[in-house]
């Protein structure tokens, strides 16, 4: 009887881990589409790109999620997943 309870407990824990991992994976895949990479040439308010004018802001590469700017893709993905 004790062996049966241990097996049931282990199976329950495995099911919970799989459910949590599946939820995380589902959110991660959705966030991949929502986090946008912003190259330096699109950051200037005036000019930039091929216009020959100087960019007003030169932040380097960054990532955008819901209007917030993040320096690395990891930070943007973390903000998206745990929003």
N, CA, C and O atoms as a Maestro MAE file, in Angstrom:
{
 s_m_m2io_version
 :::
 2.0.0
}

f_m_ct {
 s_m_title
 :::
 protein
 m_atom[332] {
  # First column is atom index #
  i_m_mmod_type
  r_m_x_coord
  r_m_y_coord
  r_m_z_coord
  i_m_residue_number
  s_m_chain_name
  s_m_pdb_residue_name
  s_m_pdb_atom_name
  i_m_atomic_number
  :::
  1 25 0.815 -1.188 0.000 1 A "UNK " " N  " 7
  2 3 0.000 0.000 0.000 1 A "UNK " " CA " 6
  3 2 0.870 1.268 0.000 1 A "UNK " " C  " 6
  4 15 0.567 2.239 -0.693 1 A "UNK " " O  " 8
  5 25 1.959 1.242 0.792 2 A "UNK " " N  " 7
  6 3 2.849 2.390 0.867 2 A "UNK " " CA " 6
  7 2 3.524 2.649 -0.480 2 A "UNK " " C  " 6
  8 15 3.726 3.799 -0.868 2 A "UNK " " O  " 8
  9 25 3.866 1.584 -1.179 3 A "UNK " " N  " 7
  10 3 4.502 1.700 -2.490 3 A "UNK " " CA " 6
  11 2 3.556 2.388 -3.478 3 A "UNK " " C  " 6
  12 15 3.995 3.174 -4.317 3 A "UNK " " O  " 8
  13 25 2.291 2.097 -3.379 4 A "UNK " " N  " 7
  14 3 1.294 2.685 -4.272 4 A "UNK " " CA " 6
  15 2 1.196 4.200 -4.045 4 A "UNK " " C  " 6
  16 15 1.065 4.955 -5.009 4 A "UNK " " O  " 8
  17 25 1.257 4.650 -2.798 5 A "UNK " " N  " 7
  18 3 1.202 6.078 -2.493 5 A "UNK " " CA " 6
  19 2 2.433 6.806 -3.026 5 A "UNK " " C  " 6
  20 15 2.328 7.923 -3.534 5 A "UNK " " O  " 8
  21 25 3.581 6.181 -2.911 6 A "UNK " " N  " 7
  22 3 4.814 6.797 -3.411 6 A "UNK " " CA " 6
  23 2 4.754 6.947 -4.926 6 A "UNK " " C  " 6
  24 15 5.131 7.989 -5.463 6 A "UNK " " O  " 8
  25 25 4.286 5.922 -5.612 7 A "UNK " " N  " 7
  26 3 4.162 5.988 -7.076 7 A "UNK " " CA " 6
  27 2 3.168 7.070 -7.470 7 A "UNK " " C  " 6
  28 15 3.417 7.826 -8.410 7 A "UNK " " O  " 8
  29 25 2.060 7.152 -6.772 8 A "UNK " " N  " 7
  30 3 1.047 8.170 -7.058 8 A "UNK " " CA " 6
  31 2 1.619 9.573 -6.835 8 A "UNK " " C  " 6
  32 15 1.359 10.480 -7.625 8 A "UNK " " O  " 8
  33 25 2.386 9.753 -5.779 9 A "UNK " " N  " 7
  34 3 3.008 11.039 -5.487 9 A "UNK " " CA " 6
  35 2 4.010 11.427 -6.571 9 A "UNK " " C  " 6
  36 15 4.029 12.575 -7.014 9 A "UNK " " O  " 8
  37 25 4.834 10.488 -6.998 10 A "UNK " " N  " 7
  38 3 5.826 10.756 -8.046 10 A "UNK " " CA " 6
  39 2 5.134 11.117 -9.357 10 A "UNK " " C  " 6
  40 15 5.546 12.057 -10.036 10 A "UNK " " O  " 8
  41 25 4.095 10.385 -9.714 11 A "UNK " " N  " 7
  42 3 3.357 10.674 -10.946 11 A "UNK " " CA " 6
  43 2 2.720 12.062 -10.861 11 A "UNK " " C  " 6
  44 15 2.727 12.801 -11.845 11 A "UNK " " O  " 8
  45 25 2.179 12.419 -9.718 12 A "UNK " " N  " 7
  46 3 1.586 13.744 -9.537 12 A "UNK " " CA " 6
  47 2 2.599 14.860 -9.696 12 A "UNK " " C  " 6
  48 15 2.315 15.877 -10.328 12 A "UNK " " O  " 8
  49 25 3.781 14.675 -9.126 13 A "UNK " " N  " 7
  50 3 4.839 15.684 -9.245 13 A "UNK " " CA " 6
  51 2 5.290 15.814 -10.696 13 A "UNK " " C  " 6
  52 15 5.505 16.927 -11.176 13 A "UNK " " O  " 8
  53 25 5.434 14.706 -11.392 14 A "UNK " " N  " 7
  54 3 5.838 14.737 -12.802 14 A "UNK " " CA " 6
  55 2 4.792 15.476 -13.634 14 A "UNK " " C  " 6
  56 15 5.147 16.267 -14.508 14 A "UNK " " O  " 8
  57 25 3.527 15.233 -13.376 15 A "UNK " " N  " 7
  58 3 2.459 15.917 -14.116 15 A "UNK " " CA " 6
  59 2 2.508 17.418 -13.853 15 A "UNK " " C  " 6
  60 15 2.351 18.208 -14.785 15 A "UNK " " O  " 8
  61 25 2.721 17.823 -12.616 16 A "UNK " " N  " 7
  62 3 2.817 19.253 -12.304 16 A "UNK " " CA " 6
  63 2 4.004 19.909 -13.002 16 A "UNK " " C  " 6
  64 15 3.889 21.024 -13.510 16 A "UNK " " O  " 8
  65 25 5.135 19.226 -13.029 17 A "UNK " " N  " 7
  66 3 6.319 19.772 -13.701 17 A "UNK " " CA " 6
  67 2 6.067 19.916 -15.201 17 A "UNK " " C  " 6
  68 15 6.444 20.925 -15.797 17 A "UNK " " O  " 8
  69 25 5.443 18.929 -15.804 18 A "UNK " " N  " 7
  70 3 5.142 19.000 -17.236 18 A "UNK " " CA " 6
  71 2 4.154 20.121 -17.544 18 A "UNK " " C  " 6
  72 15 4.297 20.807 -18.557 18 A "UNK " " O  " 8
  73 25 3.169 20.313 -16.697 19 A "UNK " " N  " 7
  74 3 2.197 21.390 -16.913 19 A "UNK " " CA " 6
  75 2 2.864 22.759 -16.797 19 A "UNK " " C  " 6
  76 15 2.601 23.646 -17.608 19 A "UNK " " O  " 8
  77 25 3.716 22.933 -15.801 20 A "UNK " " N  " 7
  78 3 4.412 24.207 -15.625 20 A "UNK " " CA " 6
  79 2 5.355 24.470 -16.797 20 A "UNK " " C  " 6
  80 15 5.418 25.593 -17.298 20 A "UNK " " O  " 8
  81 25 6.077 23.460 -17.233 21 A "UNK " " N  " 7
  82 3 6.982 23.614 -18.376 21 A "UNK " " CA " 6
  83 2 6.236 23.920 -19.657 21 A "UNK " " C  " 6
  84 15 6.696 24.723 -20.468 21 A "UNK " " O  " 8
  85 25 5.092 23.292 -19.847 22 A "UNK " " N  " 7
  86 3 4.286 23.557 -21.038 22 A "UNK " " CA " 6
  87 2 3.753 24.977 -21.050 22 A "UNK " " C  " 6
  88 15 3.728 25.624 -22.097 22 A "UNK " " O  " 8
  89 25 3.326 25.465 -19.894 23 A "UNK " " N  " 7
  90 3 2.848 26.851 -19.801 23 A "UNK " " CA " 6
  91 2 3.958 27.843 -20.093 23 A "UNK " " C  " 6
  92 15 3.747 28.837 -20.788 23 A "UNK " " O  " 8
  93 25 5.140 27.572 -19.561 24 A "UNK " " N  " 7
  94 3 6.287 28.448 -19.808 24 A "UNK " " CA " 6
  95 2 6.646 28.446 -21.290 24 A "UNK " " C  " 6
  96 15 6.905 29.504 -21.864 24 A "UNK " " O  " 8
  97 25 6.663 27.279 -21.911 25 A "UNK " " N  " 7
  98 3 6.993 27.178 -23.329 25 A "UNK " " CA " 6
  99 2 5.964 27.911 -24.182 25 A "UNK " " C  " 6
  100 15 6.328 28.575 -25.153 25 A "UNK " " O  " 8
  101 25 4.690 27.800 -23.833 26 A "UNK " " N  " 7
  102 3 3.633 28.492 -24.569 26 A "UNK " " CA " 6
  103 2 3.825 30.007 -24.492 26 A "UNK " " C  " 6
  104 15 3.692 30.700 -25.501 26 A "UNK " " O  " 8
  105 25 4.135 30.521 -23.305 27 A "UNK " " N  " 7
  106 3 4.353 31.962 -23.148 27 A "UNK " " CA " 6
  107 2 5.626 32.400 -23.870 27 A "UNK " " C  " 6
  108 15 5.659 33.483 -24.455 27 A "UNK " " O  " 8
  109 25 6.669 31.576 -23.836 28 A "UNK " " N  " 7
  110 3 7.932 31.911 -24.494 28 A "UNK " " CA " 6
  111 2 7.736 32.053 -26.000 28 A "UNK " " C  " 6
  112 15 8.244 32.991 -26.614 28 A "UNK " " O  " 8
  113 25 6.996 31.117 -26.589 29 A "UNK " " N  " 7
  114 3 6.755 31.184 -28.036 29 A "UNK " " CA " 6
  115 2 5.959 32.422 -28.404 29 A "UNK " " C  " 6
  116 15 6.229 33.044 -29.431 29 A "UNK " " O  " 8
  117 25 4.984 32.790 -27.588 30 A "UNK " " N  " 7
  118 3 4.212 34.008 -27.839 30 A "UNK " " CA " 6
  119 2 5.069 35.256 -27.722 30 A "UNK " " C  " 6
  120 15 4.890 36.212 -28.477 30 A "UNK " " O  " 8
  121 25 5.996 35.248 -26.779 31 A "UNK " " N  " 7
  122 3 6.856 36.413 -26.571 31 A "UNK " " CA " 6
  123 2 7.860 36.590 -27.702 31 A "UNK " " C  " 6
  124 15 8.279 37.713 -27.984 31 A "UNK " " O  " 8
  125 25 8.247 35.514 -28.343 32 A "UNK " " N  " 7
  126 3 9.179 35.640 -29.469 32 A "UNK " " CA " 6
  127 2 8.604 36.532 -30.558 32 A "UNK " " C  " 6
  128 15 9.351 37.232 -31.241 32 A "UNK " " O  " 8
  129 25 7.290 36.516 -30.728 33 A "UNK " " N  " 7
  130 3 6.641 37.344 -31.751 33 A "UNK " " CA " 6
  131 2 6.426 38.775 -31.276 33 A "UNK " " C  " 6
  132 15 6.288 39.680 -32.099 33 A "UNK " " O  " 8
  133 25 6.395 38.997 -29.962 34 A "UNK " " N  " 7
  134 3 6.058 40.314 -29.427 34 A "UNK " " CA " 6
  135 2 7.267 41.200 -29.154 34 A "UNK " " C  " 6
  136 15 7.135 42.424 -29.136 34 A "UNK " " O  " 8
  137 25 8.434 40.614 -28.941 35 A "UNK " " N  " 7
  138 3 9.643 41.392 -28.661 35 A "UNK " " CA " 6
  139 2 10.267 41.798 -29.989 35 A "UNK " " C  " 6
  140 15 10.545 40.952 -30.839 35 A "UNK " " O  " 8
  141 25 10.485 43.097 -30.160 36 A "UNK " " N  " 7
  142 3 10.990 43.612 -31.433 36 A "UNK " " CA " 6
  143 2 12.432 44.094 -31.283 36 A "UNK " " C  " 6
  144 15 12.767 44.804 -30.335 36 A "UNK " " O  " 8
  145 25 13.270 43.698 -32.226 37 A "UNK " " N  " 7
  146 3 14.652 44.174 -32.287 37 A "UNK " " CA " 6
  147 2 14.662 45.503 -33.024 37 A "UNK " " C  " 6
  148 15 14.035 45.633 -34.075 37 A "UNK " " O  " 8
  149 25 15.368 46.492 -32.484 38 A "UNK " " N  " 7
  150 3 15.430 47.808 -33.116 38 A "UNK " " CA " 6
  151 2 16.877 48.089 -33.495 38 A "UNK " " C  " 6
  152 15 17.704 48.356 -32.623 38 A "UNK " " O  " 8
  153 25 17.195 48.033 -34.793 39 A "UNK " " N  " 7
  154 3 18.567 48.332 -35.214 39 A "UNK " " CA " 6
  155 2 18.864 49.822 -35.076 39 A "UNK " " C  " 6
  156 15 17.931 50.623 -35.028 39 A "UNK " " O  " 8
  157 25 20.127 50.215 -35.010 40 A "UNK " " N  " 7
  158 3 20.490 51.620 -34.777 40 A "UNK " " CA " 6
  159 2 19.944 52.587 -35.817 40 A "UNK " " C  " 6
  160 15 19.644 53.729 -35.468 40 A "UNK " " O  " 8
  161 25 19.802 52.192 -37.065 41 A "UNK " " N  " 7
  162 3 19.383 53.153 -38.088 41 A "UNK " " CA " 6
  163 2 17.929 53.579 -37.944 41 A "UNK " " C  " 6
  164 15 17.530 54.580 -38.540 41 A "UNK " " O  " 8
  165 25 17.119 52.852 -37.169 42 A "UNK " " N  " 7
  166 3 15.719 53.227 -36.991 42 A "UNK " " CA " 6
  167 2 15.483 54.019 -35.717 42 A "UNK " " C  " 6
  168 15 14.336 54.310 -35.381 42 A "UNK " " O  " 8
  169 25 16.542 54.374 -35.001 43 A "UNK " " N  " 7
  170 3 16.362 55.020 -33.716 43 A "UNK " " CA " 6
  171 2 16.310 56.533 -33.787 43 A "UNK " " C  " 6
  172 15 15.796 57.173 -32.870 43 A "UNK " " O  " 8
  173 25 16.831 57.122 -34.857 44 A "UNK " " N  " 7
  174 3 16.879 58.572 -34.928 44 A "UNK " " CA " 6
  175 2 15.500 59.182 -35.083 44 A "UNK " " C  " 6
  176 15 14.645 58.631 -35.777 44 A "UNK " " O  " 8
  177 25 15.279 60.333 -34.431 45 A "UNK " " N  " 7
  178 3 13.996 61.011 -34.575 45 A "UNK " " CA " 6
  179 2 13.923 61.716 -35.924 45 A "UNK " " C  " 6
  180 15 12.857 61.789 -36.535 45 A "UNK " " O  " 8
  181 25 15.061 62.235 -36.388 46 A "UNK " " N  " 7
  182 3 15.126 62.895 -37.688 46 A "UNK " " CA " 6
  183 2 16.295 62.277 -38.434 46 A "UNK " " C  " 6
  184 15 17.375 62.098 -37.871 46 A "UNK " " O  " 8
  185 25 16.079 61.954 -39.694 47 A "UNK " " N  " 7
  186 3 17.168 61.417 -40.488 47 A "UNK " " CA " 6
  187 2 17.456 59.981 -40.140 47 A "UNK " " C  " 6
  188 15 16.551 59.192 -39.865 47 A "UNK " " O  " 8
  189 25 18.734 59.654 -40.156 48 A "UNK " " N  " 7
  190 3 19.111 58.276 -39.913 48 A "UNK " " CA " 6
  191 2 18.918 57.455 -41.163 48 A "UNK " " C  " 6
  192 15 18.414 57.962 -42.165 48 A "UNK " " O  " 8
  193 25 19.298 56.232 -41.127 49 A "UNK " " N  " 7
  194 3 19.127 55.356 -42.283 49 A "UNK " " CA " 6
  195 2 19.960 55.828 -43.449 49 A "UNK " " C  " 6
  196 15 21.160 56.066 -43.311 49 A "UNK " " O  " 8
  197 25 19.322 55.963 -44.603 50 A "UNK " " N  " 7
  198 3 20.035 56.327 -45.825 50 A "UNK " " CA " 6
  199 2 19.900 57.808 -46.165 50 A "UNK " " C  " 6
  200 15 20.324 58.223 -47.244 50 A "UNK " " O  " 8
  201 25 19.324 58.616 -45.277 51 A "UNK " " N  " 7
  202 3 19.097 60.028 -45.600 51 A "UNK " " CA " 6
  203 2 20.370 60.860 -45.505 51 A "UNK " " C  " 6
  204 15 20.418 61.972 -46.030 51 A "UNK " " O  " 8
  205 25 21.397 60.340 -44.845 52 A "UNK " " N  " 7
  206 3 22.640 61.079 -44.732 52 A "UNK " " CA " 6
  207 2 22.692 62.003 -43.534 52 A "UNK " " C  " 6
  208 15 23.757 62.539 -43.227 52 A "UNK " " O  " 8
  209 25 21.581 62.210 -42.845 53 A "UNK " " N  " 7
  210 3 21.580 63.069 -41.665 53 A "UNK " " CA " 6
  211 2 22.050 62.285 -40.447 53 A "UNK " " C  " 6
  212 15 21.943 61.059 -40.409 53 A "UNK " " O  " 8
  213 25 22.559 62.983 -39.473 54 A "UNK " " N  " 7
  214 3 23.013 62.333 -38.244 54 A "UNK " " CA " 6
  215 2 21.805 61.897 -37.414 54 A "UNK " " C  " 6
  216 15 20.769 62.562 -37.396 54 A "UNK " " O  " 8
  217 25 21.960 60.792 -36.747 55 A "UNK " " N  " 7
  218 3 20.912 60.358 -35.825 55 A "UNK " " CA " 6
  219 2 20.957 61.222 -34.570 55 A "UNK " " C  " 6
  220 15 22.031 61.593 -34.096 55 A "UNK " " O  " 8
  221 25 19.794 61.533 -34.045 56 A "UNK " " N  " 7
  222 3 19.742 62.307 -32.805 56 A "UNK " " CA " 6
  223 2 20.136 61.428 -31.627 56 A "UNK " " C  " 6
  224 15 20.884 61.859 -30.749 56 A "UNK " " O  " 8
  225 25 19.640 60.210 -31.606 57 A "UNK " " N  " 7
  226 3 19.986 59.298 -30.511 57 A "UNK " " CA " 6
  227 2 20.791 58.142 -31.078 57 A "UNK " " C  " 6
  228 15 20.464 57.610 -32.139 57 A "UNK " " O  " 8
  229 25 21.821 57.764 -30.387 58 A "UNK " " N  " 7
  230 3 22.618 56.617 -30.793 58 A "UNK " " CA " 6
  231 2 22.754 55.693 -29.591 58 A "UNK " " C  " 6
  232 15 23.766 55.712 -28.889 58 A "UNK " " O  " 8
  233 25 21.735 54.893 -29.364 59 A "UNK " " N  " 7
  234 3 21.714 54.006 -28.207 59 A "UNK " " CA " 6
  235 2 22.355 52.662 -28.507 59 A "UNK " " C  " 6
  236 15 22.560 51.863 -27.594 59 A "UNK " " O  " 8
  237 25 22.668 52.400 -29.741 60 A "UNK " " N  " 7
  238 3 23.105 51.059 -30.106 60 A "UNK " " CA " 6
  239 2 21.878 50.176 -30.298 60 A "UNK " " C  " 6
  240 15 20.747 50.663 -30.305 60 A "UNK " " O  " 8
  241 25 22.105 48.904 -30.450 61 A "UNK " " N  " 7
  242 3 20.982 47.987 -30.625 61 A "UNK " " CA " 6
  243 2 20.210 47.849 -29.318 61 A "UNK " " C  " 6
  244 15 20.798 47.826 -28.237 61 A "UNK " " O  " 8
  245 25 18.886 47.757 -29.429 62 A "UNK " " N  " 7
  246 3 18.091 47.468 -28.250 62 A "UNK " " CA " 6
  247 2 16.833 46.720 -28.669 62 A "UNK " " C  " 6
  248 15 16.572 46.555 -29.861 62 A "UNK " " O  " 8
  249 25 16.070 46.278 -27.712 63 A "UNK " " N  " 7
  250 3 14.861 45.492 -27.951 63 A "UNK " " CA " 6
  251 2 13.681 46.208 -27.318 63 A "UNK " " C  " 6
  252 15 13.812 46.817 -26.257 63 A "UNK " " O  " 8
  253 25 12.529 46.134 -27.972 64 A "UNK " " N  " 7
  254 3 11.352 46.847 -27.504 64 A "UNK " " CA " 6
  255 2 10.219 45.860 -27.229 64 A "UNK " " C  " 6
  256 15 9.975 44.932 -28.000 64 A "UNK " " O  " 8
  257 25 9.536 46.088 -26.109 65 A "UNK " " N  " 7
  258 3 8.361 45.297 -25.755 65 A "UNK " " CA " 6
  259 2 7.353 46.227 -25.098 65 A "UNK " " C  " 6
  260 15 7.632 46.800 -24.045 65 A "UNK " " O  " 8
  261 25 6.192 46.380 -25.708 66 A "UNK " " N  " 7
  262 3 5.121 47.270 -25.221 66 A "UNK " " CA " 6
  263 2 5.631 48.669 -24.901 66 A "UNK " " C  " 6
  264 15 5.285 49.240 -23.867 66 A "UNK " " O  " 8
  265 25 6.452 49.218 -25.786 67 A "UNK " " N  " 7
  266 3 6.943 50.577 -25.620 67 A "UNK " " CA " 6
  267 2 8.122 50.720 -24.676 67 A "UNK " " C  " 6
  268 15 8.731 51.788 -24.621 67 A "UNK " " O  " 8
  269 25 8.458 49.691 -23.942 68 A "UNK " " N  " 7
  270 3 9.617 49.729 -23.052 68 A "UNK " " CA " 6
  271 2 10.855 49.275 -23.821 68 A "UNK " " C  " 6
  272 15 10.779 48.379 -24.662 68 A "UNK " " O  " 8
  273 25 11.976 49.892 -23.531 69 A "UNK " " N  " 7
  274 3 13.216 49.547 -24.212 69 A "UNK " " CA " 6
  275 2 14.118 48.741 -23.280 69 A "UNK " " C  " 6
  276 15 14.267 49.067 -22.103 69 A "UNK " " O  " 8
  277 25 14.714 47.687 -23.827 70 A "UNK " " N  " 7
  278 3 15.598 46.811 -23.056 70 A "UNK " " CA " 6
  279 2 16.909 46.649 -23.808 70 A "UNK " " C  " 6
  280 15 16.923 46.561 -25.036 70 A "UNK " " O  " 8
  281 25 17.997 46.611 -23.077 71 A "UNK " " N  " 7
  282 3 19.324 46.533 -23.695 71 A "UNK " " CA " 6
  283 2 19.586 45.164 -24.319 71 A "UNK " " C  " 6
  284 15 20.215 45.081 -25.374 71 A "UNK " " O  " 8
  285 25 19.116 44.097 -23.687 72 A "UNK " " N  " 7
  286 3 19.365 42.757 -24.219 72 A "UNK " " CA " 6
  287 2 18.044 42.049 -24.497 72 A "UNK " " C  " 6
  288 15 17.002 42.405 -23.947 72 A "UNK " " O  " 8
  289 25 18.110 41.056 -25.350 73 A "UNK " " N  " 7
  290 3 16.905 40.281 -25.659 73 A "UNK " " CA " 6
  291 2 16.457 39.470 -24.445 73 A "UNK " " C  " 6
  292 15 15.265 39.214 -24.274 73 A "UNK " " O  " 8
  293 25 17.407 39.064 -23.602 74 A "UNK " " N  " 7
  294 3 17.046 38.315 -22.389 74 A "UNK " " CA " 6
  295 2 16.182 39.154 -21.458 74 A "UNK " " C  " 6
  296 15 15.208 38.656 -20.893 74 A "UNK " " O  " 8
  297 25 16.537 40.427 -21.296 75 A "UNK " " N  " 7
  298 3 15.739 41.305 -20.435 75 A "UNK " " CA " 6
  299 2 14.336 41.498 -20.999 75 A "UNK " " C  " 6
  300 15 13.356 41.484 -20.254 75 A "UNK " " O  " 8
  301 25 14.239 41.679 -22.310 76 A "UNK " " N  " 7
  302 3 12.927 41.867 -22.937 76 A "UNK " " CA " 6
  303 2 12.077 40.606 -22.831 76 A "UNK " " C  " 6
  304 15 10.880 40.690 -22.553 76 A "UNK " " O  " 8
  305 25 12.678 39.446 -23.047 77 A "UNK " " N  " 7
  306 3 11.926 38.191 -22.934 77 A "UNK " " CA " 6
  307 2 11.484 37.947 -21.498 77 A "UNK " " C  " 6
  308 15 10.368 37.481 -21.267 77 A "UNK " " O  " 8
  309 25 12.335 38.252 -20.540 78 A "UNK " " N  " 7
  310 3 11.975 38.074 -19.130 78 A "UNK " " CA " 6
  311 2 10.794 38.976 -18.769 78 A "UNK " " C  " 6
  312 15 9.880 38.553 -18.060 78 A "UNK " " O  " 8
  313 25 10.814 40.219 -19.259 79 A "UNK " " N  " 7
  314 3 9.704 41.135 -18.983 79 A "UNK " " CA " 6
  315 2 8.418 40.638 -19.626 79 A "UNK " " C  " 6
  316 15 7.342 40.766 -19.042 79 A "UNK " " O  " 8
  317 25 8.520 40.074 -20.819 80 A "UNK " " N  " 7
  318 3 7.335 39.569 -21.516 80 A "UNK " " CA " 6
  319 2 6.765 38.342 -20.816 80 A "UNK " " C  " 6
  320 15 5.553 38.254 -20.616 80 A "UNK " " O  " 8
  321 25 7.602 37.417 -20.451 81 A "UNK " " N  " 7
  322 3 7.125 36.169 -19.846 81 A "UNK " " CA " 6
  323 2 6.497 36.417 -18.481 81 A "UNK " " C  " 6
  324 15 5.483 35.803 -18.151 81 A "UNK " " O  " 8
  325 25 7.077 37.299 -17.689 82 A "UNK " " N  " 7
  326 3 6.594 37.506 -16.319 82 A "UNK " " CA " 6
  327 2 5.708 38.731 -16.182 82 A "UNK " " C  " 6
  328 15 5.523 39.237 -15.075 82 A "UNK " " O  " 8
  329 25 5.155 39.218 -17.289 83 A "UNK " " N  " 7
  330 3 4.277 40.404 -17.204 83 A "UNK " " CA " 6
  331 2 2.990 40.098 -16.497 83 A "UNK " " C  " 6
  332 15 2.146 40.981 -16.343 83 A "UNK " " O  " 8
  :::
 }
 m_bond[331] {
  # First column is bond index #
  i_m_from
  i_m_to
  i_m_order
  :::
  1 1 2 1
  2 2 3 1
  3 3 4 2
  4 3 5 1
  5 5 6 1
  6 6 7 1
  7 7 8 2
  8 7 9 1
  9 9 10 1
  10 10 11 1
  11 11 12 2
  12 11 13 1
  13 13 14 1
  14 14 15 1
  15 15 16 2
  16 15 17 1
  17 17 18 1
  18 18 19 1
  19 19 20 2
  20 19 21 1
  21 21 22 1
  22 22 23 1
  23 23 24 2
  24 23 25 1
  25 25 26 1
  26 26 27 1
  27 27 28 2
  28 27 29 1
  29 29 30 1
  30 30 31 1
  31 31 32 2
  32 31 33 1
  33 33 34 1
  34 34 35 1
  35 35 36 2
  36 35 37 1
  37 37 38 1
  38 38 39 1
  39 39 40 2
  40 39 41 1
  41 41 42 1
  42 42 43 1
  43 43 44 2
  44 43 45 1
  45 45 46 1
  46 46 47 1
  47 47 48 2
  48 47 49 1
  49 49 50 1
  50 50 51 1
  51 51 52 2
  52 51 53 1
  53 53 54 1
  54 54 55 1
  55 55 56 2
  56 55 57 1
  57 57 58 1
  58 58 59 1
  59 59 60 2
  60 59 61 1
  61 61 62 1
  62 62 63 1
  63 63 64 2
  64 63 65 1
  65 65 66 1
  66 66 67 1
  67 67 68 2
  68 67 69 1
  69 69 70 1
  70 70 71 1
  71 71 72 2
  72 71 73 1
  73 73 74 1
  74 74 75 1
  75 75 76 2
  76 75 77 1
  77 77 78 1
  78 78 79 1
  79 79 80 2
  80 79 81 1
  81 81 82 1
  82 82 83 1
  83 83 84 2
  84 83 85 1
  85 85 86 1
  86 86 87 1
  87 87 88 2
  88 87 89 1
  89 89 90 1
  90 90 91 1
  91 91 92 2
  92 91 93 1
  93 93 94 1
  94 94 95 1
  95 95 96 2
  96 95 97 1
  97 97 98 1
  98 98 99 1
  99 99 100 2
  100 99 101 1
  101 101 102 1
  102 102 103 1
  103 103 104 2
  104 103 105 1
  105 105 106 1
  106 106 107 1
  107 107 108 2
  108 107 109 1
  109 109 110 1
  110 110 111 1
  111 111 112 2
  112 111 113 1
  113 113 114 1
  114 114 115 1
  115 115 116 2
  116 115 117 1
  117 117 118 1
  118 118 119 1
  119 119 120 2
  120 119 121 1
  121 121 122 1
  122 122 123 1
  123 123 124 2
  124 123 125 1
  125 125 126 1
  126 126 127 1
  127 127 128 2
  128 127 129 1
  129 129 130 1
  130 130 131 1
  131 131 132 2
  132 131 133 1
  133 133 134 1
  134 134 135 1
  135 135 136 2
  136 135 137 1
  137 137 138 1
  138 138 139 1
  139 139 140 2
  140 139 141 1
  141 141 142 1
  142 142 143 1
  143 143 144 2
  144 143 145 1
  145 145 146 1
  146 146 147 1
  147 147 148 2
  148 147 149 1
  149 149 150 1
  150 150 151 1
  151 151 152 2
  152 151 153 1
  153 153 154 1
  154 154 155 1
  155 155 156 2
  156 155 157 1
  157 157 158 1
  158 158 159 1
  159 159 160 2
  160 159 161 1
  161 161 162 1
  162 162 163 1
  163 163 164 2
  164 163 165 1
  165 165 166 1
  166 166 167 1
  167 167 168 2
  168 167 169 1
  169 169 170 1
  170 170 171 1
  171 171 172 2
  172 171 173 1
  173 173 174 1
  174 174 175 1
  175 175 176 2
  176 175 177 1
  177 177 178 1
  178 178 179 1
  179 179 180 2
  180 179 181 1
  181 181 182 1
  182 182 183 1
  183 183 184 2
  184 183 185 1
  185 185 186 1
  186 186 187 1
  187 187 188 2
  188 187 189 1
  189 189 190 1
  190 190 191 1
  191 191 192 2
  192 191 193 1
  193 193 194 1
  194 194 195 1
  195 195 196 2
  196 195 197 1
  197 197 198 1
  198 198 199 1
  199 199 200 2
  200 199 201 1
  201 201 202 1
  202 202 203 1
  203 203 204 2
  204 203 205 1
  205 205 206 1
  206 206 207 1
  207 207 208 2
  208 207 209 1
  209 209 210 1
  210 210 211 1
  211 211 212 2
  212 211 213 1
  213 213 214 1
  214 214 215 1
  215 215 216 2
  216 215 217 1
  217 217 218 1
  218 218 219 1
  219 219 220 2
  220 219 221 1
  221 221 222 1
  222 222 223 1
  223 223 224 2
  224 223 225 1
  225 225 226 1
  226 226 227 1
  227 227 228 2
  228 227 229 1
  229 229 230 1
  230 230 231 1
  231 231 232 2
  232 231 233 1
  233 233 234 1
  234 234 235 1
  235 235 236 2
  236 235 237 1
  237 237 238 1
  238 238 239 1
  239 239 240 2
  240 239 241 1
  241 241 242 1
  242 242 243 1
  243 243 244 2
  244 243 245 1
  245 245 246 1
  246 246 247 1
  247 247 248 2
  248 247 249 1
  249 249 250 1
  250 250 251 1
  251 251 252 2
  252 251 253 1
  253 253 254 1
  254 254 255 1
  255 255 256 2
  256 255 257 1
  257 257 258 1
  258 258 259 1
  259 259 260 2
  260 259 261 1
  261 261 262 1
  262 262 263 1
  263 263 264 2
  264 263 265 1
  265 265 266 1
  266 266 267 1
  267 267 268 2
  268 267 269 1
  269 269 270 1
  270 270 271 1
  271 271 272 2
  272 271 273 1
  273 273 274 1
  274 274 275 1
  275 275 276 2
  276 275 277 1
  277 277 278 1
  278 278 279 1
  279 279 280 2
  280 279 281 1
  281 281 282 1
  282 282 283 1
  283 283 284 2
  284 283 285 1
  285 285 286 1
  286 286 287 1
  287 287 288 2
  288 287 289 1
  289 289 290 1
  290 290 291 1
  291 291 292 2
  292 291 293 1
  293 293 294 1
  294 294 295 1
  295 295 296 2
  296 295 297 1
  297 297 298 1
  298 298 299 1
  299 299 300 2
  300 299 301 1
  301 301 302 1
  302 302 303 1
  303 303 304 2
  304 303 305 1
  305 305 306 1
  306 306 307 1
  307 307 308 2
  308 307 309 1
  309 309 310 1
  310 310 311 1
  311 311 312 2
  312 311 313 1
  313 313 314 1
  314 314 315 1
  315 315 316 2
  316 315 317 1
  317 317 318 1
  318 318 319 1
  319 319 320 2
  320 319 321 1
  321 321 322 1
  322 322 323 1
  323 323 324 2
  324 323 325 1
  325 325 326 1
  326 326 327 1
  327 327 328 2
  328 327 329 1
  329 329 330 1
  330 330 331 1
  331 331 332 2
  :::
 }
}
